[in-house]
Short mmCIF file of C-alpha atoms in Angstrom, two decimals:
data_model
loop_
_atom_site.label_atom_id
_atom_site.label_comp_id
_atom_site.label_asym_id
_atom_site.label_seq_id
_atom_site.Cartn_x
_atom_site.Cartn_y
_atom_site.Cartn_z
CA MET A 27 0.00 0.00 0.00
CA SER A 28 1.56 3.27 -1.10
CA ALA A 29 0.42 6.74 -0.03
CA SER A 30 2.31 8.52 -2.80
CA SER A 31 0.46 10.25 -5.63
CA SER A 32 1.36 10.33 -9.28
CA GLN A 33 0.98 12.82 -12.07
CA HIS A 34 -0.44 10.01 -14.17
CA GLY A 35 -3.67 8.15 -13.62
CA GLY A 36 -5.51 10.50 -11.26
CA ILE A 37 -5.65 11.13 -7.52
CA PRO A 38 -5.05 8.03 -5.36
CA PHE A 39 -7.68 7.00 -2.83
CA PHE A 40 -8.25 4.18 -0.38
CA LYS A 41 -11.34 2.71 1.26
CA GLY A 42 -11.46 1.49 4.83
CA HIS A 43 -13.84 0.79 7.68
CA GLY A 44 -13.97 0.36 11.43
CA THR A 45 -16.87 -1.87 12.52
CA GLN A 46 -18.44 -1.03 9.13
CA ASN A 47 -18.28 2.73 9.65
CA ASP A 48 -16.66 3.31 6.25
CA PHE A 49 -14.49 6.08 4.86
CA VAL A 50 -12.91 7.32 1.68
CA ILE A 51 -9.24 8.03 2.42
CA VAL A 52 -7.40 10.62 0.35
CA PRO A 53 -3.65 10.96 0.95
CA ASP A 54 -2.57 14.61 0.67
CA PRO A 55 0.72 14.74 2.60
CA ASP A 56 1.70 18.24 1.50
CA GLY A 57 -1.78 19.80 1.66
CA ALA A 58 -1.92 20.36 -2.10
CA LEU A 59 -5.52 19.28 -2.73
CA GLU A 60 -8.58 21.49 -2.52
CA ILE A 61 -11.50 19.32 -1.45
CA GLY A 62 -14.60 21.41 -0.89
CA PRO A 63 -17.93 20.24 0.57
CA ALA A 64 -19.41 19.36 -2.84
CA ALA A 65 -16.38 17.23 -3.74
CA VAL A 66 -16.56 15.43 -0.39
CA ALA A 67 -20.27 14.70 -0.93
CA ALA A 68 -19.54 13.41 -4.44
CA LEU A 69 -16.77 11.11 -3.21
CA CYS A 70 -18.98 9.74 -0.41
CA ASP A 71 -22.01 9.22 -2.68
CA ARG A 72 -22.75 5.48 -2.65
CA ARG A 73 -24.22 5.43 -6.16
CA ALA A 74 -22.29 8.08 -8.07
CA GLY A 75 -19.01 8.12 -6.13
CA ILE A 76 -16.79 5.84 -4.05
CA GLY A 77 -19.21 5.71 -1.12
CA GLY A 78 -18.59 6.28 2.57
CA ASP A 79 -19.88 7.70 5.83
CA GLY A 80 -17.16 10.30 5.65
CA LEU A 81 -13.82 11.34 4.18
CA LEU A 82 -10.39 11.11 5.81
CA ARG A 83 -7.83 13.46 4.29
CA VAL A 84 -4.32 12.44 5.32
CA VAL A 85 -2.16 15.55 5.58
CA ARG A 86 0.92 16.55 7.56
CA ALA A 87 -0.10 18.80 10.43
CA ALA A 88 2.50 21.38 9.44
CA ALA A 89 0.92 21.65 5.96
CA ASP A 90 -2.60 22.50 7.13
CA PRO A 91 -3.49 25.79 8.89
CA ALA A 92 -6.10 23.97 11.00
CA ALA A 93 -3.41 21.74 12.54
CA ALA A 94 -0.16 23.70 12.22
CA GLY A 95 -0.24 24.58 15.93
CA MET A 96 -0.12 20.85 16.78
CA ALA A 97 2.74 19.98 14.41
CA ASP A 98 5.27 19.88 17.25
CA ARG A 99 3.26 17.07 18.87
CA ALA A 100 1.87 15.13 15.89
CA GLU A 101 3.18 14.68 12.36
CA TRP A 102 -0.19 13.79 10.80
CA PHE A 103 -3.55 15.55 10.85
CA MET A 104 -6.84 13.71 10.34
CA ASP A 105 -8.91 16.18 8.32
CA TYR A 106 -12.29 14.49 8.78
CA ARG A 107 -15.43 15.50 6.87
CA ASN A 108 -18.96 14.11 7.17
CA SER A 109 -20.46 12.57 4.06
CA ASP A 110 -22.38 15.79 3.32
CA GLY A 111 -19.11 17.73 3.24
CA SER A 112 -19.47 19.40 6.64
CA LEU A 113 -16.54 19.50 9.04
CA ALA A 114 -16.56 17.39 12.20
CA GLU A 115 -14.45 17.78 15.32
CA MET A 116 -13.66 14.08 15.68
CA CYS A 117 -14.54 10.57 14.52
CA GLY A 118 -13.41 7.67 16.67
CA ASN A 119 -13.82 4.93 14.08
CA GLY A 120 -12.24 7.22 11.52
CA LEU A 121 -9.25 7.74 13.79
CA ARG A 122 -8.72 3.96 14.06
CA VAL A 123 -8.88 3.64 10.28
CA PHE A 124 -6.57 6.64 9.90
CA ALA A 125 -3.99 5.03 12.20
CA ARG A 126 -4.30 1.72 10.34
CA PHE A 127 -3.70 3.53 7.05
CA LEU A 128 -0.60 5.32 8.35
CA VAL A 129 0.95 2.02 9.45
CA GLY A 130 -0.06 0.15 6.29
CA ALA A 131 1.31 2.92 4.07
CA GLY A 132 4.64 2.94 5.91
CA LEU A 133 4.04 6.45 7.27
CA ALA A 134 4.15 5.21 10.87
CA LYS A 135 5.21 2.08 12.73
CA PRO A 136 2.98 -0.21 14.81
CA GLY A 137 2.74 0.86 18.40
CA GLU A 138 1.83 4.26 19.76
CA LEU A 139 1.41 7.31 17.55
CA ALA A 140 0.06 10.82 18.02
CA ILE A 141 -2.52 12.15 15.56
CA ALA A 142 -3.78 15.72 15.30
CA THR A 143 -7.55 16.21 15.07
CA ARG A 144 -9.90 19.17 15.39
CA SER A 145 -10.39 18.00 18.99
CA GLY A 146 -6.65 18.20 19.67
CA VAL A 147 -3.85 15.63 19.60
CA LEU A 148 -5.01 12.08 20.35
CA THR A 149 -3.00 8.89 20.78
CA ALA A 150 -3.54 5.67 18.82
CA ARG A 151 -1.98 2.30 19.62
CA VAL A 152 -1.80 -0.09 16.66
CA ALA A 153 -1.25 -3.73 17.62
CA GLU A 154 1.03 -5.95 15.53
CA ASP A 155 -0.72 -8.17 13.00
CA ALA A 156 -1.47 -11.74 14.04
CA GLY A 157 0.63 -14.59 12.70
CA ASP A 158 -1.95 -15.34 10.01
CA GLY A 159 -1.87 -11.73 8.80
CA THR A 160 -5.06 -10.64 10.54
CA PRO A 161 -4.70 -6.93 11.37
CA GLY A 162 -4.33 -6.22 15.07
CA ASP A 163 -6.89 -4.09 16.88
CA VAL A 164 -6.40 -0.35 17.23
CA THR A 165 -6.86 1.39 20.57
CA ILE A 166 -7.55 5.11 20.68
CA ASP A 167 -7.10 7.33 23.70
CA MET A 168 -10.23 9.42 23.18
CA GLY A 169 -9.46 11.90 25.93
CA ARG A 170 -11.88 12.77 28.69
CA ALA A 171 -15.63 12.88 28.38
CA ARG A 172 -17.46 16.03 29.43
CA LEU A 173 -21.02 16.08 30.71
CA PRO A 174 -21.91 19.72 30.17
CA GLY A 175 -25.63 19.43 30.92
CA PRO A 176 -28.20 20.83 31.05
CA ASP A 177 -30.51 18.48 32.92
CA GLY A 178 -33.86 17.75 31.32
CA ILE A 179 -32.66 16.96 27.79
CA GLU A 180 -35.09 14.79 25.84
CA VAL A 181 -34.94 12.91 22.55
CA ALA A 182 -38.09 12.27 20.53
CA VAL A 183 -38.99 9.97 17.64
CA GLY A 184 -42.61 10.20 16.57
CA GLU A 185 -44.81 10.06 19.67
CA ARG A 186 -42.10 8.54 21.88
CA ARG A 187 -39.86 10.64 24.13
CA TRP A 188 -36.94 9.67 26.37
CA PRO A 189 -34.64 11.50 28.78
CA ALA A 190 -31.10 11.82 27.41
CA LEU A 191 -27.66 12.51 28.79
CA ASN A 192 -25.53 15.17 27.12
CA VAL A 193 -22.03 13.68 26.66
CA ASN A 194 -19.28 15.50 24.79
CA MET A 195 -16.42 13.39 23.37
CA GLY A 196 -14.93 16.29 21.44
CA ASN A 197 -18.23 16.29 19.56
CA PRO A 198 -21.74 16.38 21.05
CA HIS A 199 -23.90 13.33 21.82
CA ALA A 200 -27.36 12.84 23.28
CA VAL A 201 -27.63 9.32 24.75
CA ALA A 202 -31.06 7.80 25.40
CA PHE A 203 -31.74 4.39 26.98
CA VAL A 204 -34.75 2.75 25.33
CA GLU A 205 -36.77 -0.46 25.53
CA SER A 206 -36.08 -1.51 21.93
CA LEU A 207 -33.69 -0.31 19.25
CA ASP A 208 -36.63 -0.40 16.83
CA HIS A 209 -38.02 2.62 18.67
CA ALA A 210 -35.27 4.74 17.07
CA GLY A 211 -37.17 4.64 13.77
CA ASP A 212 -35.38 4.80 10.43
CA LEU A 213 -32.83 7.43 11.59
CA TYR A 214 -32.61 8.89 8.09
CA THR A 215 -33.62 12.20 9.58
CA ALA A 216 -32.34 13.62 12.85
CA PRO A 217 -34.37 12.77 15.97
CA LEU A 218 -35.74 15.82 17.73
CA THR A 219 -33.97 17.07 20.83
CA SER A 220 -35.11 19.52 23.47
CA PRO A 221 -34.76 22.08 24.98
CA GLU A 222 -34.47 23.93 21.70
CA GLY A 223 -31.07 25.49 21.17
CA THR A 224 -29.16 22.94 23.26
CA TYR A 225 -27.21 21.79 20.19
CA PRO A 226 -26.82 24.77 17.84
CA GLN A 227 -24.33 22.84 15.64
CA GLY A 228 -26.42 19.66 15.61
CA VAL A 229 -25.90 16.49 17.64
CA ASN A 230 -25.24 12.78 17.30
CA VAL A 231 -28.07 10.82 18.93
CA GLU A 232 -27.57 7.32 20.37
CA PHE A 233 -30.34 4.87 21.31
CA VAL A 234 -29.19 2.19 23.74
CA VAL A 235 -30.49 -1.12 25.11
CA ASP A 236 -28.93 -3.50 27.64
CA ARG A 237 -27.54 -6.86 26.51
CA GLY A 238 -26.02 -8.08 29.78
CA PRO A 239 -23.72 -6.99 32.60
CA ARG A 240 -21.58 -4.11 31.30
CA HIS A 241 -22.76 -4.95 27.80
CA VAL A 242 -25.03 -2.68 25.73
CA ALA A 243 -26.10 -2.30 22.10
CA MET A 244 -26.78 0.93 20.23
CA ARG A 245 -28.04 2.59 17.07
CA VAL A 246 -26.94 6.08 16.11
CA HIS A 247 -27.91 9.04 13.98
CA GLU A 248 -24.70 10.89 13.11
CA ARG A 249 -25.20 14.54 12.26
CA GLY A 250 -24.32 15.13 8.63
CA SER A 251 -24.46 11.41 7.78
CA GLY A 252 -27.72 9.88 9.05
CA GLU A 253 -27.68 6.38 10.52
CA THR A 254 -24.27 4.72 10.31
CA ARG A 255 -23.19 1.16 11.06
CA SER A 256 -20.98 2.38 13.87
CA CYS A 257 -19.86 5.56 15.62
CA GLY A 258 -16.71 5.46 17.74
CA THR A 259 -17.27 8.66 19.70
CA GLY A 260 -20.90 7.57 20.06
CA ALA A 261 -19.88 4.22 21.54
CA CYS A 262 -17.67 6.09 24.01
CA ALA A 263 -20.52 8.43 24.92
CA VAL A 264 -22.83 5.44 25.40
CA ALA A 265 -20.35 3.68 27.70
CA VAL A 266 -19.83 6.85 29.74
CA ALA A 267 -23.61 7.26 30.07
CA ALA A 268 -24.06 3.60 31.08
CA ILE A 269 -21.25 3.88 33.64
CA ARG A 270 -22.95 6.89 35.22
CA ARG A 271 -26.35 5.20 35.14
CA ASP A 272 -24.94 2.06 36.76
CA GLY A 273 -23.10 3.97 39.49
CA VAL A 274 -19.58 2.71 38.67
CA ASP A 275 -17.87 6.02 37.84
CA PRO A 276 -14.11 5.27 37.95
CA ALA A 277 -13.41 8.72 39.37
CA VAL A 278 -15.45 7.64 42.41
CA THR A 279 -14.51 3.95 42.66
CA GLY A 280 -10.84 4.40 41.73
CA GLU A 281 -11.03 1.44 39.35
CA ALA A 282 -11.11 1.39 35.54
CA VAL A 283 -14.26 -0.07 34.06
CA ALA A 284 -14.82 -1.55 30.59
CA TYR A 285 -18.12 -1.87 28.72
CA THR A 286 -18.74 -3.87 25.57
CA VAL A 287 -20.75 -1.85 23.04
CA ASP A 288 -22.39 -3.66 20.14
CA VAL A 289 -22.96 -1.54 17.03
CA LEU A 290 -24.65 -2.63 13.81
CA GLY A 291 -21.25 -3.25 12.25
CA GLY A 292 -19.51 -5.15 15.04
CA ARG A 293 -18.26 -4.73 18.59
CA LEU A 294 -16.15 -2.18 20.45
CA VAL A 295 -14.70 -2.25 23.96
CA ILE A 296 -14.74 1.08 25.80
CA THR A 297 -12.69 1.59 28.96
CA GLU A 298 -12.92 4.59 31.28
CA HIS A 299 -10.02 5.16 33.69
CA PRO A 300 -10.04 6.86 37.11
CA ASP A 301 -8.31 9.92 35.62
CA GLY A 302 -11.22 10.28 33.18
CA ARG A 303 -9.44 9.03 30.05
CA VAL A 304 -11.65 6.98 27.75
CA GLU A 305 -10.08 4.33 25.52
CA MET A 306 -11.75 2.62 22.56
CA THR A 307 -10.51 -0.68 21.15
CA GLY A 308 -11.71 -2.32 17.96
CA PRO A 309 -10.82 -3.42 14.43
CA ALA A 310 -9.85 -1.22 11.49
CA VAL A 311 -9.40 -2.52 7.96
CA ILE A 312 -8.23 -1.07 4.65
CA VAL A 313 -10.23 -2.88 1.95
CA ALA A 314 -9.35 -1.23 -1.36
CA GLU A 315 -7.23 1.31 -3.19
CA GLY A 316 -7.51 2.96 -6.58
CA ARG A 317 -7.27 6.22 -8.48
CA LEU A 318 -9.92 8.79 -9.22
CA ASP A 319 -10.66 9.46 -12.86
CA GLU A 320 -9.09 12.83 -13.59
CA ARG A 321 -12.02 14.17 -15.62
CA TRP A 322 -14.54 13.11 -13.01
CA TRP A 323 -12.43 14.63 -10.23
CA GLU A 324 -12.08 17.94 -12.03
CA SER A 325 -15.82 18.07 -12.64
CA VAL A 326 -16.76 17.51 -8.98
CA ARG A 327 -13.92 19.67 -7.66
CA ARG A 328 -15.25 22.65 -9.67
CA SER A 329 -18.86 22.08 -8.63
#
C-alpha cells in the first residue's frame, strides 16, 4: 500500500472501515488538494461516487493551517469530513482507520502514535498483525468525556420521548436508553432534541439497550451522515452514560471499568479510567485502493 500520488492516472484514494463505519481516504501529505464540501459529498455518494460515511484526508499537520499549531506534537492531521461535506471535530472509528492507514502505508510504525484532530492531539496504539496476517486491533485514547448538561434533555422519535444525557467526546452526543432499538425509527432524519437550542451545531443521537452486565447495544444518527453502522465517539458516549447510570464512575470507585458496546457493524470495547481518560478498542481494515478518474475529479472539484 503506497500513499504517494502520481501525475499520471488520477488522484489516489483508499477505502477502509472500522466496525463497518466506512471512509474514503485521500492521501494529501503536503496539503496540495482542494477538497470542498461538494467534492466530499460526491466522493462519499454510494451510487455516483466511491461511497462512505465520511472522508479522511491524510495531511501533515504542518501543511494545514487547522493543525499547524499541533505539528510539534503530531506529524499527521486527520482532516475528517462528514459525508455531506461538513466539518466534524472528531470521529473515533475514523481515527482507528486513519492510524491503520498510516501504518499500512509505511508512514508510521505499529505501536503508539500521536494524531492531530480538530479536537486536539489524540493517541492511537496499533497492535502488531497476528501470525496469520489478521490486522491487530487499534486502541484510541479518546481523551476525557465532558457532561456539560443541562438536565432535562429529551430525545423524541414520533410520539415517543426519552430523557437523554448530554455527553461530549470532542463532539456532542445525546444518549437515550430505550426499551427496543426499533423505537429509534429509520434514523434517516435527525431525531428531535429539546430544549431547543441545546445543540446549535447539531448532535449525534444514540439509542441504547442492555444486553447483559456491562454490555449494551446501540443505534446512532450521526449529524451530517444519518444512521451509520458504527460511531466510535458515540460508543464512548454510550459507555460513559451507562457507567454513570450504573453507578460505577471510575473517578469515584478508583477502578477502571470496561463496557462492551455492540454496534450494527460489530463490537467495540470502551474503557474509562479513574483519571477520566476513555479508551476505545476495535478493528480497522483497509479494503481497497484505486485512483480517481481525472475528468470526473475535475468536474466535482469545480462544482
